[in-house]
CSV table of C-alpha atoms in Angstrom, one decimal:
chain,number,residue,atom,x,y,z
A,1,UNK,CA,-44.8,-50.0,-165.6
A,2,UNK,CA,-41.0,-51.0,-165.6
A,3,UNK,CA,-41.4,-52.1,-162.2
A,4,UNK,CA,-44.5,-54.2,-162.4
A,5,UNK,CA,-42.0,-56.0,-165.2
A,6,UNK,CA,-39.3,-56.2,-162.7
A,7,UNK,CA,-41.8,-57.4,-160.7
A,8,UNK,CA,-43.4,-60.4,-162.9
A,9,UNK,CA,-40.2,-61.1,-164.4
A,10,UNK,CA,-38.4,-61.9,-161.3
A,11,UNK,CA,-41.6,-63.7,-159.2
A,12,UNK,CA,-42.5,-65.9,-162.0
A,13,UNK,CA,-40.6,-66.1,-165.4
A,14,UNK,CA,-37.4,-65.9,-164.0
A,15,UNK,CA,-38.1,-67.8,-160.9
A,16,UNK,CA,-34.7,-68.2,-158.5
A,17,UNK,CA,-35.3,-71.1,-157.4
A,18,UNK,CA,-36.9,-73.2,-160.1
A,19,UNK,CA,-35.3,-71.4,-163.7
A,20,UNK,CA,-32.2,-69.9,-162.4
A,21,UNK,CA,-30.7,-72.7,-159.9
A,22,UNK,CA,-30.7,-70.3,-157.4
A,23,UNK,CA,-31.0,-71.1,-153.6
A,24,UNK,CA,-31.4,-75.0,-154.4
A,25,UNK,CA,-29.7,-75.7,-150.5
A,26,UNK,CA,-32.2,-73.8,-148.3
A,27,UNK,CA,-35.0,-74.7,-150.9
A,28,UNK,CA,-34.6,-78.7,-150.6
A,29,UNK,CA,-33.4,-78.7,-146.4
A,30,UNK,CA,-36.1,-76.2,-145.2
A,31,UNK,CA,-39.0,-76.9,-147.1
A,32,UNK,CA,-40.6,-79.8,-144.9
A,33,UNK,CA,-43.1,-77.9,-143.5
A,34,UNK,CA,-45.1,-74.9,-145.0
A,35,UNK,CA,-45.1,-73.0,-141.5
A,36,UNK,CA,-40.7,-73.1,-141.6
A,37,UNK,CA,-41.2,-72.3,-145.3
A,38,UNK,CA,-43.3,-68.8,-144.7
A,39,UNK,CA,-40.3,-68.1,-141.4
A,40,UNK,CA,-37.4,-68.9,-143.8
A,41,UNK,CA,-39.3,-67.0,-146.5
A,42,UNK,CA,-39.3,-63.7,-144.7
A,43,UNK,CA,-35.9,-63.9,-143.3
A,44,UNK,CA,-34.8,-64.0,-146.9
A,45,UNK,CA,-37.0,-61.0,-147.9
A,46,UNK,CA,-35.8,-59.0,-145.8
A,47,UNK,CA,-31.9,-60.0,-146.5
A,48,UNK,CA,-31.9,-59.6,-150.0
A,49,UNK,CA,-33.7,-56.0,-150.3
A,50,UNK,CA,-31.1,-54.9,-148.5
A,51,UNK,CA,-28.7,-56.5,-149.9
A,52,UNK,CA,-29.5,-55.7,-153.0
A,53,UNK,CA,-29.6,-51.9,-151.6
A,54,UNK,CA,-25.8,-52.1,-149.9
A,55,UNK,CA,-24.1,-53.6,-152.6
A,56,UNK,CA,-25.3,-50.9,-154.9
A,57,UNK,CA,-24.2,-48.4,-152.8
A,58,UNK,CA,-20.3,-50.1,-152.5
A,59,UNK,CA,-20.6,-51.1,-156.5
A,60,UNK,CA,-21.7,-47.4,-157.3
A,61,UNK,CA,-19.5,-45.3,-155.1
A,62,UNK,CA,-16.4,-47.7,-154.2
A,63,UNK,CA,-15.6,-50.6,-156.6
A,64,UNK,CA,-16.2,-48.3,-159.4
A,65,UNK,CA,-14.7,-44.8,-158.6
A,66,UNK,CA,-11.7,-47.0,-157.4
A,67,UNK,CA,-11.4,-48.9,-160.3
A,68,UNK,CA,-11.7,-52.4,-158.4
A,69,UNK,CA,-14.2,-54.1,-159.7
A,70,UNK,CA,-12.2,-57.7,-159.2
A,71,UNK,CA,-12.9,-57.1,-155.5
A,72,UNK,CA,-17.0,-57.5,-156.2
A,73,UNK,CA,-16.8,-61.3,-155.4
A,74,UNK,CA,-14.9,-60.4,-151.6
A,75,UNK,CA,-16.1,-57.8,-151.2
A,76,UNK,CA,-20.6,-58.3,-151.5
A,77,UNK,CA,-19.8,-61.9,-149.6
A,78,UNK,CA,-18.2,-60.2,-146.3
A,79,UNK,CA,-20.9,-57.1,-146.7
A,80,UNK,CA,-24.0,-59.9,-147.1
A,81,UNK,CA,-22.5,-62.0,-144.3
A,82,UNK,CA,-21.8,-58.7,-141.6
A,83,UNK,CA,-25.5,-57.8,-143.0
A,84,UNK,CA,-27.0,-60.8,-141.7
A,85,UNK,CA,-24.9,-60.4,-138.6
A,86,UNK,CA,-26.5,-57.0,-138.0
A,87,UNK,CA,-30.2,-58.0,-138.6
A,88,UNK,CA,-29.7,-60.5,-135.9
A,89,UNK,CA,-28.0,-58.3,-133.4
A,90,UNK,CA,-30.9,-55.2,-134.2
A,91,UNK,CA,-33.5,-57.8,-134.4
A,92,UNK,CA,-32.8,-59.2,-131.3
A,93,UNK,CA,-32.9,-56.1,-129.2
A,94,UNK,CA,-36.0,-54.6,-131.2
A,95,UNK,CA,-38.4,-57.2,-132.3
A,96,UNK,CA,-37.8,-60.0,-129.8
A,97,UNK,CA,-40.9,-62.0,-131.1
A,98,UNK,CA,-40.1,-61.3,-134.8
A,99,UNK,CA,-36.1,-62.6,-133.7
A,100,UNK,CA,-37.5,-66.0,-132.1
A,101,UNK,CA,-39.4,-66.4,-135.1
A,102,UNK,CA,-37.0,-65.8,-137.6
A,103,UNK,CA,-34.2,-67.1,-135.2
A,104,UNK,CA,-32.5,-70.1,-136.4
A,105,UNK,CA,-33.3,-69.0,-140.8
A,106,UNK,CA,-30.7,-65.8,-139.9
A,107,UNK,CA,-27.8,-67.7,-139.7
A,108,UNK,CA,-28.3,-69.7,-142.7
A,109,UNK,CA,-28.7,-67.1,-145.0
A,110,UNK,CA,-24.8,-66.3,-145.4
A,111,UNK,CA,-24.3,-69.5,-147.4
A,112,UNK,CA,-28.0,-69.3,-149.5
A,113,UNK,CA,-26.3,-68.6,-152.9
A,114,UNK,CA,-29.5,-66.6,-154.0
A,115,UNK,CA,-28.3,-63.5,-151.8
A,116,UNK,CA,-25.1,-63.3,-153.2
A,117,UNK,CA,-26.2,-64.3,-157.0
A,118,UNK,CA,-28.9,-61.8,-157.4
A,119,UNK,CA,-26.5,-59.1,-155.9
A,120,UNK,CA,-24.4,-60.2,-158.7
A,121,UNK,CA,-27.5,-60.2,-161.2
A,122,UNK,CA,-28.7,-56.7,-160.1
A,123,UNK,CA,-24.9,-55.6,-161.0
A,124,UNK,CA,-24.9,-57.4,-164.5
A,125,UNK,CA,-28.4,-55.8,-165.0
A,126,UNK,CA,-27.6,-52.3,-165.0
A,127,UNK,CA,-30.7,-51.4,-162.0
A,128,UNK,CA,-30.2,-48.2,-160.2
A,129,UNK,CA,-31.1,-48.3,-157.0
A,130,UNK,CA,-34.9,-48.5,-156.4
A,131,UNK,CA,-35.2,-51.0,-159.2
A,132,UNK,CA,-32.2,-53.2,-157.5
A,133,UNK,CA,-34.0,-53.0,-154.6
A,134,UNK,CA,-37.4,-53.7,-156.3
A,135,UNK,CA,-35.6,-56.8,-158.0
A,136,UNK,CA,-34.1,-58.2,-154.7
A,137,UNK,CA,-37.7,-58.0,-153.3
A,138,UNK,CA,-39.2,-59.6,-155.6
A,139,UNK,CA,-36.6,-62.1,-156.4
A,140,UNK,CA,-36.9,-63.1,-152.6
A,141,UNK,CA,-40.4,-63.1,-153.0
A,142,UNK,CA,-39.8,-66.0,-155.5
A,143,UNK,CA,-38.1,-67.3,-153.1
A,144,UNK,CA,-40.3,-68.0,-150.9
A,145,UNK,CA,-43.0,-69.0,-153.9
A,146,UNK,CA,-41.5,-71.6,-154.7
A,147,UNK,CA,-40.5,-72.7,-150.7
A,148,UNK,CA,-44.2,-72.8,-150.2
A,149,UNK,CA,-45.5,-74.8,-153.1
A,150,UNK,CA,-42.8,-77.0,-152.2
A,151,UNK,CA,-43.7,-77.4,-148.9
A,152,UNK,CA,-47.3,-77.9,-149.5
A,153,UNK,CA,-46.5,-80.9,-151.5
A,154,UNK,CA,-43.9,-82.3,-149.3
A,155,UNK,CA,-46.3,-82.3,-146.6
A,156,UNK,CA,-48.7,-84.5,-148.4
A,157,UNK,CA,-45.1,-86.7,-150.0
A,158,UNK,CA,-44.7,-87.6,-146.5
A,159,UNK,CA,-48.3,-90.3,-146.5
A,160,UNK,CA,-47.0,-91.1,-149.9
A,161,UNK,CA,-45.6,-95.3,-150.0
A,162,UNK,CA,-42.2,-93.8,-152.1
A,163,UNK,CA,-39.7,-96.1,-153.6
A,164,UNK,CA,-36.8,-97.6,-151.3
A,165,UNK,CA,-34.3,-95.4,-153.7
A,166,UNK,CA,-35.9,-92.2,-154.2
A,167,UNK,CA,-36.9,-91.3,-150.6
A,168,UNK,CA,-35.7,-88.4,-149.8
A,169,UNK,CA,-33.8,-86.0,-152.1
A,170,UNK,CA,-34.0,-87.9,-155.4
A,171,UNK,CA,-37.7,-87.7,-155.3
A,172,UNK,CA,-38.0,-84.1,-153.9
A,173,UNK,CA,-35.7,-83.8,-157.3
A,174,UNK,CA,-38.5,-85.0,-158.8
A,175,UNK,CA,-41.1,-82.7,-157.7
A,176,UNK,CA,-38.8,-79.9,-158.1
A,177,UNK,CA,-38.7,-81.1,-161.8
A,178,UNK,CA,-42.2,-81.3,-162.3
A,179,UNK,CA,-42.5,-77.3,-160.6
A,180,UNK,CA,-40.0,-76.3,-163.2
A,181,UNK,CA,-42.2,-77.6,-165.9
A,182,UNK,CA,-44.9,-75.2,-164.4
A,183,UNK,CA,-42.8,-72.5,-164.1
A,184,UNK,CA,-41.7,-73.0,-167.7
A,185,UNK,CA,-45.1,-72.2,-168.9
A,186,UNK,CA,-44.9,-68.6,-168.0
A,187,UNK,CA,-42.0,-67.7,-169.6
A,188,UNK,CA,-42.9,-65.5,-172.7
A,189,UNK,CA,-45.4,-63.3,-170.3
A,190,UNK,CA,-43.2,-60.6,-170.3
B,1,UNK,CA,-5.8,-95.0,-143.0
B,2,UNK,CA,-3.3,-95.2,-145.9
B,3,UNK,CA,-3.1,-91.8,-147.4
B,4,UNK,CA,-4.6,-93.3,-150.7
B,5,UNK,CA,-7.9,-93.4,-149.5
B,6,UNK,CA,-8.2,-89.6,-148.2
B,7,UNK,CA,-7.9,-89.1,-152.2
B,8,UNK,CA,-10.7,-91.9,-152.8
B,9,UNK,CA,-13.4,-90.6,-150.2
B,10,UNK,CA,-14.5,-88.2,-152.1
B,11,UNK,CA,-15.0,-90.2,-155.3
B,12,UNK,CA,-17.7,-92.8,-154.5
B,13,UNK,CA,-17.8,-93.3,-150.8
B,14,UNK,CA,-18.3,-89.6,-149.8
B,15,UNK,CA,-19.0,-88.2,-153.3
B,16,UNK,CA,-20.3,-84.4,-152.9
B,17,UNK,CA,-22.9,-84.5,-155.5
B,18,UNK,CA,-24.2,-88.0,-155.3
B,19,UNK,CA,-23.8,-88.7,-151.7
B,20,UNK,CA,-23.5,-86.0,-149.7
B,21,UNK,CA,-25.7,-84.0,-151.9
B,22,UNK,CA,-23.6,-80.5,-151.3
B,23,UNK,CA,-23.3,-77.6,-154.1
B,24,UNK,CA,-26.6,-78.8,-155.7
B,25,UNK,CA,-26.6,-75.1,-157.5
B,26,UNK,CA,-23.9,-75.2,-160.1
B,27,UNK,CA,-24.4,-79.0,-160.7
B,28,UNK,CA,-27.8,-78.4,-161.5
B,29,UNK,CA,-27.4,-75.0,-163.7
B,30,UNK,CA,-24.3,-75.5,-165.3
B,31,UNK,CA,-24.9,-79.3,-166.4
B,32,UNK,CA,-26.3,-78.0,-170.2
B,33,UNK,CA,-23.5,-79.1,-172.2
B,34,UNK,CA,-20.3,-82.1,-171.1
B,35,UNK,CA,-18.2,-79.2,-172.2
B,36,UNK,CA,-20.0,-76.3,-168.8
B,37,UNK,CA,-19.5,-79.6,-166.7
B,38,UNK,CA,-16.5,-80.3,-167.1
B,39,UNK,CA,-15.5,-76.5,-167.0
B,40,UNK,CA,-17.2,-76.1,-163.4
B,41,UNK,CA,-15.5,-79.3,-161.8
B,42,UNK,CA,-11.7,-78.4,-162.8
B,43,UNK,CA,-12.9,-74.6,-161.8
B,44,UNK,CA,-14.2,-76.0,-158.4
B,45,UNK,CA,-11.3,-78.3,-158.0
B,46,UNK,CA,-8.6,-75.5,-158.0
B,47,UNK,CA,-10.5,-73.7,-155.3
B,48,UNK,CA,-11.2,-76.5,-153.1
B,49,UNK,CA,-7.1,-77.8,-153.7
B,50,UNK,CA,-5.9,-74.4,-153.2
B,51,UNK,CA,-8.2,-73.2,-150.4
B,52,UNK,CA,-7.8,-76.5,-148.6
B,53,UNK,CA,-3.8,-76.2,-148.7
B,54,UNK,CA,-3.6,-72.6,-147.1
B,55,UNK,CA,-6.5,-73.2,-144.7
B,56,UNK,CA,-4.1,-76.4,-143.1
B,57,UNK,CA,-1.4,-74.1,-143.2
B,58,UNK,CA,-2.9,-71.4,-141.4
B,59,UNK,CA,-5.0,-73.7,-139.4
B,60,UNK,CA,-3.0,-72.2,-136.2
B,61,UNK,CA,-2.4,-69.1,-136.9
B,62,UNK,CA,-6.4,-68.5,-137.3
B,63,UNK,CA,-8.1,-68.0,-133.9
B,64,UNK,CA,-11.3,-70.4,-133.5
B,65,UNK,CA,-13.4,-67.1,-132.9
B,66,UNK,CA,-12.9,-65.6,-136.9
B,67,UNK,CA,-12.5,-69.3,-138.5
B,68,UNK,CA,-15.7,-68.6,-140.9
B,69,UNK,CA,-14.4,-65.0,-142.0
B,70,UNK,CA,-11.0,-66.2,-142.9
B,71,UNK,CA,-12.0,-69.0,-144.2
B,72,UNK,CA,-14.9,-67.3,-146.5
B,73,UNK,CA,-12.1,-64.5,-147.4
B,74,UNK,CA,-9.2,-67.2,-148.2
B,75,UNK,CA,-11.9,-68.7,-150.7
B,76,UNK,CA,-13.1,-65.7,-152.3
B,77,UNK,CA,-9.2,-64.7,-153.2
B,78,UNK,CA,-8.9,-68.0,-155.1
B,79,UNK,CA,-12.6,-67.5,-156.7
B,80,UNK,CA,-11.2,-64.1,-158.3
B,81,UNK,CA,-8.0,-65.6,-159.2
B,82,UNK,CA,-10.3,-68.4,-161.2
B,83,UNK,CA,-12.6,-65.2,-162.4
B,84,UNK,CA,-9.9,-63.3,-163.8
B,85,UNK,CA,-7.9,-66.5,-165.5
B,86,UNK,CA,-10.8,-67.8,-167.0
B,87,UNK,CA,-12.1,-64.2,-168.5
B,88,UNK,CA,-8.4,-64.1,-170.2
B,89,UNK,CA,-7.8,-67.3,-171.5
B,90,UNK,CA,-11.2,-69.2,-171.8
B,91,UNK,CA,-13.9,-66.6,-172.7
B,92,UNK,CA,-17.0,-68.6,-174.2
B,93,UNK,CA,-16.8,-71.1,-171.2
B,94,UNK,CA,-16.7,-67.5,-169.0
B,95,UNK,CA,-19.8,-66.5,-171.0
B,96,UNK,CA,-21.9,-70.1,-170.5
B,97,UNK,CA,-21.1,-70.2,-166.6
B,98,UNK,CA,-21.6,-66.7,-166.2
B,99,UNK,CA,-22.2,-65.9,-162.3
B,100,UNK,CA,-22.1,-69.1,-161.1
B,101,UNK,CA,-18.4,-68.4,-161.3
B,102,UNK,CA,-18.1,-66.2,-158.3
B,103,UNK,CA,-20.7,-68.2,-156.6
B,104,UNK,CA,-18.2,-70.5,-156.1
B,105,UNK,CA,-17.7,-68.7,-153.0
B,106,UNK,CA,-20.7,-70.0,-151.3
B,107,UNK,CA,-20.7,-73.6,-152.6
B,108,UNK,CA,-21.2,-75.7,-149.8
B,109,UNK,CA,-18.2,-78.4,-150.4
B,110,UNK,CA,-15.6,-75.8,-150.3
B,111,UNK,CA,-16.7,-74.0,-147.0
B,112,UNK,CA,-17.6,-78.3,-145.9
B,113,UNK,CA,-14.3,-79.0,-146.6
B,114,UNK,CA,-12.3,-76.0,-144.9
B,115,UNK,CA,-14.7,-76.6,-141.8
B,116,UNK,CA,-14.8,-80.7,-141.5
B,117,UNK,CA,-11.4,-81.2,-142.7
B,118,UNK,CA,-8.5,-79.0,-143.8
B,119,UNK,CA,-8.5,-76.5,-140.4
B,120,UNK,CA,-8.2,-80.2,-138.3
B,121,UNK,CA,-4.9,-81.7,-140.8
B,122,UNK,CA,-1.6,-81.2,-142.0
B,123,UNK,CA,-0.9,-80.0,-145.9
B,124,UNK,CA,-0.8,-82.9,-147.5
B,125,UNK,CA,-4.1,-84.8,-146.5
B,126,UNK,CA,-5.9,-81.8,-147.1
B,127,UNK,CA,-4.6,-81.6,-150.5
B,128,UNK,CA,-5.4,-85.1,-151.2
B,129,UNK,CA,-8.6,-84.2,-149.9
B,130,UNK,CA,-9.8,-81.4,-151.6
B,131,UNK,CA,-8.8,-82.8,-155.3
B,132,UNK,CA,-10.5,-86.3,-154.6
B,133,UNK,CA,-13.6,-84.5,-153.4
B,134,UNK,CA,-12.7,-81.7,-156.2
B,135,UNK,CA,-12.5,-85.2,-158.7
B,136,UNK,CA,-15.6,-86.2,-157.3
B,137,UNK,CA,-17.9,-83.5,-158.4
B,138,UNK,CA,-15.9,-83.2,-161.6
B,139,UNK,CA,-17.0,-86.8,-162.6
B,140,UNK,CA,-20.3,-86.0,-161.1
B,141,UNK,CA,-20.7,-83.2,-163.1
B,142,UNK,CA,-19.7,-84.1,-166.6
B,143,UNK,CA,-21.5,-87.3,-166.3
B,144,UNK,CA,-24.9,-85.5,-165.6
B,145,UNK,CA,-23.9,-82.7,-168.5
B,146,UNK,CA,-23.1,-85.9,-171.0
B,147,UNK,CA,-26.6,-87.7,-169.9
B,148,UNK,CA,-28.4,-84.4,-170.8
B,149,UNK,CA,-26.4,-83.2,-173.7
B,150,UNK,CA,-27.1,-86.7,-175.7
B,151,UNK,CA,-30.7,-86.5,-174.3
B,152,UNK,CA,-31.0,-83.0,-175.0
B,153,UNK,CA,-29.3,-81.8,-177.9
B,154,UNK,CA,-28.3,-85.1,-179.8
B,155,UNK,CA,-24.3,-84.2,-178.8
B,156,UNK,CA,-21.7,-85.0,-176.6
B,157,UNK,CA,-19.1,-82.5,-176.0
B,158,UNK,CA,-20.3,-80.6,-179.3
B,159,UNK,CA,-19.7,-83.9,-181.4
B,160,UNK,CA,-23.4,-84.1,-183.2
B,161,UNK,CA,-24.0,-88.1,-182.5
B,162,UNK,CA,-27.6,-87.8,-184.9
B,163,UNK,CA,-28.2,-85.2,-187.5
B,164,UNK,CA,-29.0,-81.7,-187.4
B,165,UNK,CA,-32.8,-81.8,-187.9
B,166,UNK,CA,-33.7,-84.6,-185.7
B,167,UNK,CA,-35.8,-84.2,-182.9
B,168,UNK,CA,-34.3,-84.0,-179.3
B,169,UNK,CA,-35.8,-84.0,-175.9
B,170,UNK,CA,-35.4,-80.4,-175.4
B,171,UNK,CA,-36.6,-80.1,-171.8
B,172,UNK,CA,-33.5,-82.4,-171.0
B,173,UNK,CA,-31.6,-79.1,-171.2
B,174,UNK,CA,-34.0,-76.8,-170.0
B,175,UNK,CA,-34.9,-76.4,-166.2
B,176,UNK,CA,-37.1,-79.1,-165.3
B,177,UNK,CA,-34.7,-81.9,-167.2
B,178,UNK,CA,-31.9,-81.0,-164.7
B,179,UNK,CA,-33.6,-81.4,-161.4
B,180,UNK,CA,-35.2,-84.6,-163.0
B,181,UNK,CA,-31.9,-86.3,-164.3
B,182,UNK,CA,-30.2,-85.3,-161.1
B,183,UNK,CA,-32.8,-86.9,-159.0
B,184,UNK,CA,-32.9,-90.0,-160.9
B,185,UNK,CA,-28.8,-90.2,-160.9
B,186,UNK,CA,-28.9,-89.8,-157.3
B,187,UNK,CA,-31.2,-92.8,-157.0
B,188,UNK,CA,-29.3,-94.7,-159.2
B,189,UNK,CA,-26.2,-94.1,-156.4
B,190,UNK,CA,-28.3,-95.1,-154.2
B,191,UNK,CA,-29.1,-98.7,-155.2
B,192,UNK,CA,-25.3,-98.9,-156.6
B,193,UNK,CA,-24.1,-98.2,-153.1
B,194,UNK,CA,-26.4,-100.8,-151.6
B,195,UNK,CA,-25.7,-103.5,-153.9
B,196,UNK,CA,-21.9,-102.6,-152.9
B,197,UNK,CA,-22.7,-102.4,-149.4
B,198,UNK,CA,-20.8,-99.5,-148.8
């Protein structure tokens, strides 16, 4: 039952993208089309479970036993960004079709601030392991919710006769606005 | 180009938030109150100066191949030195920001900066740099938290401007509010830059 409300909690009520500012970057640059959305989507599944999984490991059994806790900040960066380093290399060699797919999302993953802030939420949260990893999952899964509603819309934006001003990113503001207010109604769910 | 203007780029011409559109997270979550705003730009601004300085003056001693590591490690020491100040001396603005304090790590501008400008410059430019684009999203920021603290909760740095039990529009500091006053401020750029023809 906790885990269903991990679950909920962190797919729709506390969305990353659309009530917790999280991700905004890759959310407004990559969601043009819904079939980069779904690549982009996975990429950042993947990531963040484990992720979530290695920096509980390091917070657990290093930062804390040590007593160096300031070095969470330096520390979960360099471990996401070597992670994503890793999946590429591994990916590469054993899922070639699965690496050209996901290809060019890899990279960008280092600088999406969702990886690293919902390491840092997990932390603040108190999870132990399987529900950090449960909450990165899901959080991702979010993620990529809100990508491909985004998407979808943006697809039809683009036969859309849009203001001189607004084209581009003030108007995909805009819609990101209007999802929020969506989102918004299902906060008091869980 | 007089060394004036490497300050002044980053204030309208090359503005972070409005212009280039880079760090889009903190503006938009910590924006609730003039006070967060104002909190997150200095905060910003100290790691962009500081990380901007020792990047030029490291700039060759760093080989090409490691650039992003060092450069992503050189940030995150000044983001802990922020963490750790700010948890001493300024603990209720610690509490509103919460983690977008070490996510200061991965905004965009900083790693923009270090990458487009400071590793190619000597000291001083960069300096100039990083706290005219630090000013920048300062301004930026506390002029989108003012618009949606008045709009939102009737106040302006915590001054009440109408009284207690008048109505607000709340959902000017909820969610939605942010990514619609940011979109319509970057608009409003927009046309202003035109008209300037800048």
């Amino acid at each position: 039952m906790e885990y269903v409300i991990i679950v909920i909690a962190a797919l729709l009520v506390n969305n990353v993208v659309l009530t917790q500012f999280l991700g905004i970057c890759p959310f407004l640059g990559v969601s043009g089309k819904i079939n980069t959305s779904v690549g982009m989507g996975a990429a950042v599944i993947f990531v963040m479970s484990l992720a979530n999984l290695v920096t509980y490991l390091i917070q657990r059994y290093l930062l804390i036993p040590l007593h160096i806790e300031f070095m969470q900040t330096i520390s979960f960066i360099l471990i996401i960004a070597f992670l994503v380093q890793v999946v590429e290399i591994i990916l590469k060699k054993v899922n070639p079709a699965l690496y050209q797919a996901l290809g060019i999302y890899l990279p960008l993953i280092t600088t999406n601030c969702a990886v690293l802030g919902v390491t840092l939420l997990a932390v603040k949260n108190n999870f132990n392991l399987l529900e950090s990893v449960v909450y990165g999952a899901s959080m991702a899964a979010g993620f990529t919710l809100a990508l491909i509603l985004m998407a979808g819309i943006r697809e039809q934006l683009d036969l859309m006769n849009v203001p001189k001003a607004m084209k581009g990113f003030p108007v995909s503001l805009l819609l990101a606005g209007l999802l929020a207010m969506a989102f918004w109604g299902f906060s008091g769910i869980v | 180009m007089s060394k004036l203007s490497y300050f002044t780029n980053g204030l309208l011409k090359e503005n972070p938030t409005f212009v280039m559109v880079l760090g889009t997270c903190p503006t938009l979550a910590v924006t609730t109150s003039a006070f967060n705003g104002i909190g997150m730009g200095l905060a910003t601004t100290f790691v962009l100066t500081s990380s901007n300085l020792l990047i030029s003056l490291l700039r060759n001693l760093i080989p090409d191949k490691v650039r992003i590591p060092s450069f992503i490690v050189i940030i995150a020491t000044f983001v802990t030195i922020v963490d750790l100040v700010m948890k001493a001396f300024l603990p209720d603005l610690y509490q509103a920001l919460g983690i977008f304090i070490p996510l200061i790590v991965v905004n965009c501008i900083i790693m923009g900066r270090a990458e487009a400008f400071a590793q190619k410059n000597t000291p001083l430019p960069a300096i100039l740099d990083g706290l005219g684009m630090g000013t920048g999203f300062t301004v930026a920021l506390t002029l989108l938290a003012s618009i949606r603290e008045i709009l939102g909760n009737g106040s302006i740095f915590n001054v009440r401007l109408v009284s207690e039990s008048a109505s607000t529009i709340l959902i000017f500091i909820l969610a939605p509010g942010a990514f619609i006053t940011y979109g319509y401020m970057v608009a409003l750029v927009n046309i202003i830059k035109k008209k300037l023809s800048l």
